[in-house]
């Protein structure tokens, strides 16, 4: 890391009297020969000649390294080749979009869509298999590399993604490449290759110019073990969480619940518009009534009586930037955590911060996503995210979060927020959401299992961070030192990293 800081020119930045970095520190003088060096499209923008990234690139090229052949790097199909109308909720081939790879390493299957085997065969050039790698080529998600794991098998990618085919390489080499590409060192090299202003873009050929250091097979094997251990921990976390979701539904009598597909509902004026002030037909679908009929047999309360609801304050897009504290938007939030936000806002803003056990709930766009914060966070959430704090005794935050993410509340969110192009769930409607409340023992079991699942997720992430740290150490300080450090870890001795 010390070497990385030197390469990025962080130690020698001079500062102005105002405390900021001086203009002189941002200037990099290059020769004509350097402009043409490894620059096939002859870029002359200053971003491409960033001092730190150039130093890293030069350092890696001075040691044994390789680059990916053009035949290994493929783009997703043009939009006209496969339209969104071909997407399926259930199908033969998983279709990976940008939303599925944000965060790197693992592919998120939460919002997965599928395509038919026939459609996948039409765009077979972008078909990928286990241990191949996927990355985004547009937007602020550039720089995240995700692995196709065994649960996906053969898959395909959208037009905004790039696939890296690693056939013919050993499994341990594939895992090493994945880890290297997710390091901070590789990220600098990738970002250097991006172009564009408002919409950053990475071309297929750009990926082929990223130098990848060469180390021993033994080192690759150690890295691969961490990748596989991380995958196993994540698999266990997912299994436990799914089992807990099922236990919740069993306990509430919803295990056999199948929403009605009846499209016809007859209502009088008194029990429709006059009662709800809604006249859109979707609001009165039978599937919503079925949920409420079952809830009548359970002890329930309004969400507004269970929690305190606070609105986030939108600071305004004129304050968006790349420096400051993270600004969490709906797209950054999942029920399992917060992805690294692309946008930062000034640190002096005093808007609402999420504290431990606060439940973040989305109300605009993708409505109804709930996540319980596990520790105090120094970030600001967008106006589309509400902060819920449990105030009623007898309701545990982890239990409530699982209920909020269940079909019971999701169906209420779908009903309330429907009827418009962009979904909006009013805070007044959220306060009226019906929450089933189970006995203390059941809530405690659910809480224990949810927390165990999240602990396994943290362990999975920590193992990957160790792998990245080892690769960076091998580049900066040498493979022998990295191997010794890994040896301490794998043998469980004191003084090394701990899982």
XYZ file of C-alpha atoms in Angstrom:
499
model
C 0.000 0.000 0.000
C 2.899 2.381 0.724
C 4.209 1.810 -2.793
C 0.725 2.332 -4.245
C 0.500 5.692 -2.478
C 3.853 6.716 -3.939
C 2.778 5.614 -7.400
C -0.375 7.669 -7.085
C 1.730 10.698 -6.093
C -0.104 11.037 -2.790
C 2.974 11.682 -0.668
C 4.402 14.539 -2.666
C 1.294 16.568 -3.411
C 1.997 20.162 -2.482
C -0.809 22.191 -0.959
C -1.880 25.748 -1.426
C -2.402 28.244 1.384
C -6.086 27.372 1.366
C -5.291 23.803 2.298
C -6.139 22.279 -1.079
C -3.959 20.574 -3.646
C -2.076 23.124 -5.740
C -2.553 23.295 -9.486
C 1.093 22.392 -10.068
C 0.568 19.022 -8.361
C -2.042 18.117 -10.951
C 0.212 18.704 -13.983
C 1.844 15.780 -15.781
C 4.295 16.445 -18.614
C 4.659 13.650 -21.177
C 6.744 13.256 -24.301
C 5.419 12.621 -27.789
C 6.678 9.044 -27.563
C 4.664 8.514 -24.373
C 1.540 9.831 -26.083
C 1.805 7.091 -28.722
C 2.826 4.363 -26.254
C 0.053 1.775 -25.821
C -2.481 4.324 -27.036
C -4.076 2.816 -30.162
C -6.699 5.521 -30.592
C -4.225 8.337 -29.815
C -6.029 9.858 -26.871
C -4.715 13.236 -25.757
C -7.086 13.978 -22.860
C -5.460 14.627 -19.488
C -7.335 11.777 -17.767
C -5.514 9.213 -19.883
C -2.165 10.633 -18.774
C -2.957 10.647 -15.061
C 0.385 10.374 -13.264
C -0.654 7.752 -10.746
C -2.238 5.408 -13.281
C 0.687 5.813 -15.676
C 3.155 4.956 -12.918
C 1.201 1.827 -12.005
C 0.997 0.786 -15.640
C 4.731 1.326 -16.099
C 5.583 -0.591 -12.917
C 3.569 -3.676 -13.916
C 4.988 -3.671 -17.438
C 8.490 -3.814 -15.946
C 7.769 -7.196 -14.324
C 6.485 -10.419 -15.944
C 2.925 -9.771 -17.098
C 0.394 -10.607 -19.790
C -2.664 -9.043 -21.371
C -5.932 -10.619 -22.456
C -6.205 -11.640 -26.090
C -8.886 -9.882 -28.113
C -10.603 -13.206 -28.754
C -11.284 -13.551 -25.030
C -13.077 -10.215 -24.599
C -16.596 -9.845 -26.002
C -19.328 -7.242 -25.833
C -22.962 -7.884 -25.097
C -25.278 -7.826 -28.137
C -26.513 -4.602 -29.706
C -29.904 -3.545 -28.416
C -31.573 -4.401 -31.707
C -30.335 -8.005 -31.409
C -32.325 -8.681 -28.254
C -35.084 -6.435 -26.959
C -36.367 -6.273 -23.389
C -39.580 -7.956 -24.540
C -37.513 -11.168 -24.726
C -36.784 -11.067 -20.982
C -38.387 -13.815 -18.907
C -38.966 -14.128 -15.154
C -38.125 -17.796 -15.462
C -36.204 -19.190 -18.388
C -33.339 -21.253 -19.705
C -30.409 -18.830 -19.601
C -29.656 -16.137 -16.955
C -29.232 -12.736 -18.624
C -26.780 -10.567 -16.692
C -27.388 -6.811 -16.660
C -25.452 -3.983 -15.012
C -27.715 -4.110 -11.965
C -26.533 -7.667 -11.310
C -22.797 -6.933 -11.127
C -22.520 -3.683 -9.197
C -20.108 -4.221 -6.317
C -17.858 -6.733 -8.040
C -16.915 -10.400 -7.501
C -20.409 -11.855 -7.118
C -23.383 -11.657 -9.460
C -26.519 -10.527 -7.638
C -29.470 -12.671 -8.696
C -32.110 -10.606 -6.863
C -33.425 -8.896 -10.011
C -32.276 -11.552 -12.453
C -34.053 -11.932 -15.785
C -33.723 -14.833 -18.204
C -33.869 -15.469 -21.920
C -34.760 -18.577 -23.879
C -32.082 -21.007 -25.055
C -33.066 -20.096 -28.619
C -32.460 -16.372 -28.071
C -29.181 -17.093 -26.311
C -28.042 -19.175 -29.280
C -28.741 -16.205 -31.566
C -26.211 -14.164 -29.578
C -23.913 -17.051 -28.725
C -20.782 -14.928 -29.089
C -21.529 -13.373 -25.692
C -22.435 -16.635 -23.945
C -20.306 -17.226 -20.846
C -19.645 -20.200 -18.589
C -18.470 -20.856 -15.015
C -15.422 -18.781 -13.968
C -15.754 -16.347 -16.871
C -15.874 -12.685 -15.853
C -18.411 -9.907 -16.495
C -17.921 -6.148 -16.202
C -19.890 -3.049 -17.093
C -18.717 -0.936 -20.014
C -20.807 2.201 -19.351
C -21.632 4.485 -16.462
C -20.243 4.614 -12.956
C -20.296 0.831 -12.542
C -17.140 0.514 -14.669
C -14.393 -1.218 -12.709
C -16.490 -3.933 -11.054
C -15.647 -7.457 -12.251
C -18.013 -10.295 -11.314
C -17.532 -14.047 -11.662
C -19.963 -16.503 -13.242
C -20.357 -19.112 -10.496
C -21.696 -22.651 -10.474
C -25.221 -21.554 -9.564
C -25.504 -19.709 -12.897
C -23.719 -22.059 -15.281
C -24.148 -20.902 -18.868
C -25.365 -17.296 -19.045
C -25.455 -14.324 -21.405
C -24.918 -10.592 -20.997
C -26.673 -7.367 -21.899
C -25.428 -4.819 -24.415
C -23.916 -2.632 -21.663
C -21.674 -5.387 -20.332
C -18.401 -6.955 -21.409
C -17.563 -10.633 -20.983
C -14.104 -12.109 -20.477
C -13.798 -15.747 -21.596
C -11.115 -17.636 -19.705
C -11.442 -21.062 -21.340
C -8.184 -23.005 -21.510
C -6.750 -21.476 -18.366
C -6.496 -23.339 -15.076
C -9.196 -22.671 -12.486
C -6.699 -21.107 -10.075
C -5.454 -18.744 -12.794
C -9.021 -17.677 -13.563
C -9.625 -16.888 -9.897
C -6.374 -14.923 -9.678
C -7.343 -12.811 -12.711
C -10.731 -12.080 -11.092
C -9.104 -10.925 -7.860
C -6.446 -8.821 -9.592
C -9.035 -7.019 -11.719
C -10.950 -6.101 -8.547
C -7.912 -4.600 -6.761
C -7.450 -0.857 -6.355
C -4.382 -1.138 -8.578
C -6.344 -2.604 -11.492
C -9.188 -0.180 -10.909
C -6.805 2.737 -11.562
C -5.742 1.122 -14.826
C -9.336 0.483 -15.903
C -10.508 4.003 -15.070
C -7.586 5.396 -17.035
C -8.896 3.612 -20.126
C -12.444 4.940 -19.804
C -13.521 7.775 -22.070
C -16.492 10.093 -22.321
C -17.774 12.932 -20.208
C -21.312 12.667 -18.880
C -21.418 8.921 -19.585
C -18.079 7.121 -19.018
C -17.454 4.285 -21.466
C -15.029 1.380 -21.703
C -14.374 -0.246 -25.069
C -13.744 -3.958 -25.516
C -10.235 -3.263 -26.785
C -9.463 -1.187 -23.671
C -9.691 -4.317 -21.519
C -7.013 -5.950 -23.661
C -4.515 -3.228 -22.711
C -4.681 -3.857 -18.948
C -1.364 -5.499 -17.901
C -1.851 -8.430 -15.503
C 1.183 -9.405 -13.379
C 2.420 -12.998 -13.541
C 3.052 -14.962 -10.344
C 3.538 -18.622 -9.488
C 0.899 -21.332 -9.682
C 1.304 -21.785 -5.925
C 0.313 -18.153 -5.356
C -2.671 -18.506 -7.682
C -3.731 -21.589 -5.710
C -3.737 -19.644 -2.440
C -5.845 -16.895 -3.994
C -8.230 -19.463 -5.480
C -8.754 -21.038 -2.061
C -9.892 -17.680 -0.713
C -12.258 -17.174 -3.657
C -13.821 -20.621 -3.163
C -14.059 -20.146 0.607
C -15.797 -16.840 -0.008
C -18.225 -18.498 -2.429
C -19.000 -21.217 0.133
C -19.679 -18.657 2.869
C -21.958 -16.656 0.579
C -23.813 -19.809 -0.478
C -24.411 -20.694 3.180
C -25.582 -17.135 3.865
C -28.093 -17.277 1.021
C -29.359 -20.707 2.080
C -29.863 -19.614 5.683
C -31.615 -16.387 4.673
C -33.954 -18.233 2.285
C -34.739 -20.771 5.015
C -35.532 -17.931 7.426
C -37.826 -16.302 4.880
C -39.655 -19.596 4.518
C -39.863 -20.006 8.306
C -41.457 -16.553 8.530
C -44.089 -17.462 5.949
C -44.730 -20.805 7.675
C -45.206 -19.044 11.012
C -47.635 -16.532 9.473
C -49.643 -19.127 7.576
C -48.499 -17.870 4.174
C -46.415 -20.892 3.171
C -49.064 -22.100 0.723
C -50.115 -18.612 -0.397
C -50.494 -18.221 -4.160
C -51.651 -14.787 -5.348
C -54.859 -14.851 -7.359
C -54.524 -14.213 -11.086
C -58.159 -13.112 -11.352
C -58.191 -9.884 -13.365
C -61.834 -8.970 -12.712
C -63.041 -7.324 -9.503
C -66.460 -5.741 -9.014
C -66.679 -2.902 -6.475
C -69.316 -0.362 -5.627
C -68.488 3.328 -5.240
C -68.761 3.130 -1.456
C -66.124 0.437 -1.063
C -63.787 1.769 -3.736
C -63.229 5.448 -4.528
C -65.039 6.810 -1.486
C -63.064 4.516 0.803
C -59.598 4.759 -0.753
C -59.684 7.790 -3.068
C -58.304 5.491 -5.783
C -60.058 4.799 -9.051
C -57.391 2.793 -10.934
C -58.470 -0.805 -11.514
C -55.074 -2.297 -10.538
C -55.566 -1.151 -6.931
C -58.547 -3.471 -6.471
C -57.084 -6.728 -7.746
C -58.155 -9.883 -5.914
C -54.548 -10.827 -5.068
C -54.307 -7.870 -2.686
C -57.583 -8.721 -0.976
C -56.326 -12.271 -0.435
C -53.369 -10.977 1.572
C -55.566 -8.880 3.850
C -57.993 -11.775 4.387
C -55.163 -13.886 5.799
C -53.808 -11.042 7.900
C -57.187 -10.755 9.673
C -56.387 -14.016 11.447
C -53.089 -12.684 12.854
C -52.123 -10.115 15.505
C -51.251 -7.028 13.489
C -50.583 -3.317 13.791
C -50.063 -0.352 11.522
C -46.439 0.320 10.644
C -46.849 3.916 11.822
C -47.528 2.629 15.339
C -44.559 0.263 15.268
C -41.898 2.692 14.013
C -41.011 6.348 13.798
C -40.775 7.385 10.140
C -38.328 10.105 9.138
C -37.825 11.515 5.678
C -34.402 12.032 4.156
C -33.586 15.478 2.791
C -32.554 15.750 -0.842
C -29.428 18.003 -0.986
C -29.855 18.723 -4.704
C -27.922 17.523 -7.743
C -25.796 20.692 -7.783
C -23.994 19.295 -4.709
C -23.267 15.892 -6.284
C -19.584 15.196 -6.800
C -16.751 12.727 -6.333
C -15.492 14.019 -2.975
C -17.144 14.117 0.421
C -19.337 11.519 2.096
C -21.287 8.796 0.255
C -24.737 9.708 -1.019
C -26.954 6.624 -0.979
C -29.647 6.411 -3.629
C -32.268 3.736 -4.264
C -30.019 2.076 -6.845
C -27.326 1.630 -4.166
C -29.623 -0.173 -1.735
C -30.519 -3.865 -1.491
C -32.055 -5.884 1.313
C -28.560 -7.224 2.001
C -26.685 -3.952 2.230
C -25.483 -0.787 0.540
C -23.316 -0.918 -2.575
C -20.517 1.641 -2.823
C -22.323 4.829 -3.915
C -21.066 6.527 -7.071
C -21.988 9.990 -5.820
C -20.509 11.970 -2.938
C -21.827 15.121 -1.276
C -20.046 17.703 0.920
C -19.192 16.382 4.381
C -20.526 19.492 6.121
C -24.129 18.617 5.266
C -26.087 17.777 8.407
C -28.882 15.778 6.839
C -30.118 12.560 8.414
C -27.463 9.864 8.933
C -28.334 6.157 9.293
C -27.627 4.764 12.758
C -27.380 1.177 13.980
C -30.720 -0.675 13.789
C -32.257 2.016 11.578
C -34.312 0.401 8.807
C -33.868 2.088 5.430
C -36.957 1.781 3.225
C -37.246 2.937 -0.390
C -40.371 4.841 -1.404
C -39.645 5.920 -4.987
C -38.672 3.974 -8.094
C -37.954 0.480 -6.777
C -40.283 0.779 -3.799
C -40.304 -1.398 -0.708
C -36.616 -2.371 -0.418
C -35.799 -2.607 3.297
C -32.357 -2.902 4.875
C -31.486 -2.795 8.579
C -28.291 -0.846 9.223
C -25.782 -2.937 11.183
C -23.626 -0.056 12.443
C -23.617 3.742 12.462
C -22.876 5.004 8.937
C -21.335 8.281 7.846
C -23.426 8.811 4.749
C -26.504 10.652 3.560
C -29.509 8.980 1.982
C -31.532 10.433 -0.865
C -35.026 11.791 -0.485
C -36.355 8.510 -1.883
C -35.220 6.613 1.231
C -37.058 6.705 4.559
C -35.530 6.017 7.986
C -37.593 3.768 10.243
C -36.806 3.427 13.953
C -38.652 0.772 15.975
C -40.521 2.354 18.891
C -42.910 -0.419 19.893
C -41.790 -2.941 22.482
C -42.181 -6.506 21.317
C -41.026 -5.881 17.741
C -37.410 -6.648 16.843
C -35.736 -4.704 13.979
C -34.426 -7.779 12.131
C -37.846 -9.438 12.292
C -39.575 -6.285 11.044
C -37.099 -5.912 8.167
C -37.771 -9.482 7.042
C -41.521 -8.803 7.140
C -41.057 -5.597 5.122
C -39.226 -7.565 2.434
C -41.797 -10.377 2.414
C -44.698 -10.828 0.013
C -47.009 -9.552 2.775
C -45.667 -6.002 2.658
C -44.381 -6.109 -0.925
C -47.928 -6.719 -2.150
C -49.136 -3.703 -0.151
C -46.333 -1.594 -1.645
C -47.201 -2.786 -5.142
C -50.854 -1.907 -4.642
C -50.227 1.540 -3.123
C -47.460 2.637 -5.513
C -49.105 1.376 -8.688
C -51.108 3.382 -11.171
C -48.256 5.614 -12.370
C -45.261 5.399 -14.693
C -42.749 6.057 -11.895
C -43.689 4.294 -8.695
C -44.114 6.499 -5.636
C -45.098 5.152 -2.219
C -46.502 7.947 -0.075
C -45.243 8.102 3.540
C -48.883 8.301 4.659
C -49.559 4.993 2.860
C -46.425 3.464 4.347
C -47.612 4.398 7.818
C -50.850 2.494 7.154
C -49.121 -0.723 6.067
C -50.365 -3.719 8.063
C -47.607 -5.568 9.928
C -48.177 -9.052 11.422
C -46.534 -9.403 14.829
C -45.452 -12.866 15.968
C -44.583 -13.986 19.507
C -41.243 -13.091 21.116
C -39.654 -16.531 20.758
C -40.383 -16.714 17.023
C -39.054 -13.199 16.510
C -35.871 -14.044 18.433
C -35.247 -17.158 16.330
C -35.750 -15.168 13.139
C -33.421 -12.446 14.429
C -30.703 -14.969 15.286
C -30.889 -16.641 11.881
C -30.918 -13.341 9.958
C -27.905 -12.073 11.878
C -26.067 -15.360 11.281
C -26.767 -15.027 7.563
C -25.385 -11.498 7.495
C -22.339 -12.624 9.471
C -21.614 -15.201 6.769
C -21.946 -12.491 4.124
C -19.415 -10.349 5.978
C -17.074 -13.339 6.217
C -17.416 -13.902 2.461
C -16.561 -10.274 1.748
C -13.642 -10.318 4.182
C -12.102 -13.346 2.479
C -12.180 -11.527 -0.857
C -10.633 -8.446 0.721
C -7.800 -10.641 2.023
C -7.311 -12.026 -1.482
C -7.136 -8.505 -2.947
C -4.726 -7.428 -0.234
C -2.474 -10.410 -0.961
C -2.372 -9.638 -4.690
C -1.578 -5.973 -4.053
C 1.123 -7.039 -1.598
C 2.658 -9.365 -4.185
C 2.796 -6.510 -6.698
C 4.130 -3.909 -4.271
C 6.414 -5.941 -2.008
C 7.001 -9.213 -3.823
C 5.364 -12.611 -4.052
C 7.468 -14.147 -1.252
C 6.216 -11.619 1.289
C 2.620 -12.079 0.122
C 2.950 -15.872 0.365
C 4.286 -15.639 3.927
C 1.401 -13.361 4.841
C -1.074 -15.788 3.290
C 0.603 -18.678 5.080
C -0.008 -17.014 8.417
C -3.641 -16.570 7.442
C -4.289 -20.081 6.162
C -2.597 -21.704 9.163
C -4.548 -19.507 11.558
C -1.475 -18.203 13.378
C -1.529 -14.988 15.327
C -0.296 -11.831 13.686
C -1.906 -12.432 10.298
C -5.317 -11.594 8.901
C -8.254 -13.310 10.491
C -11.403 -14.439 8.731
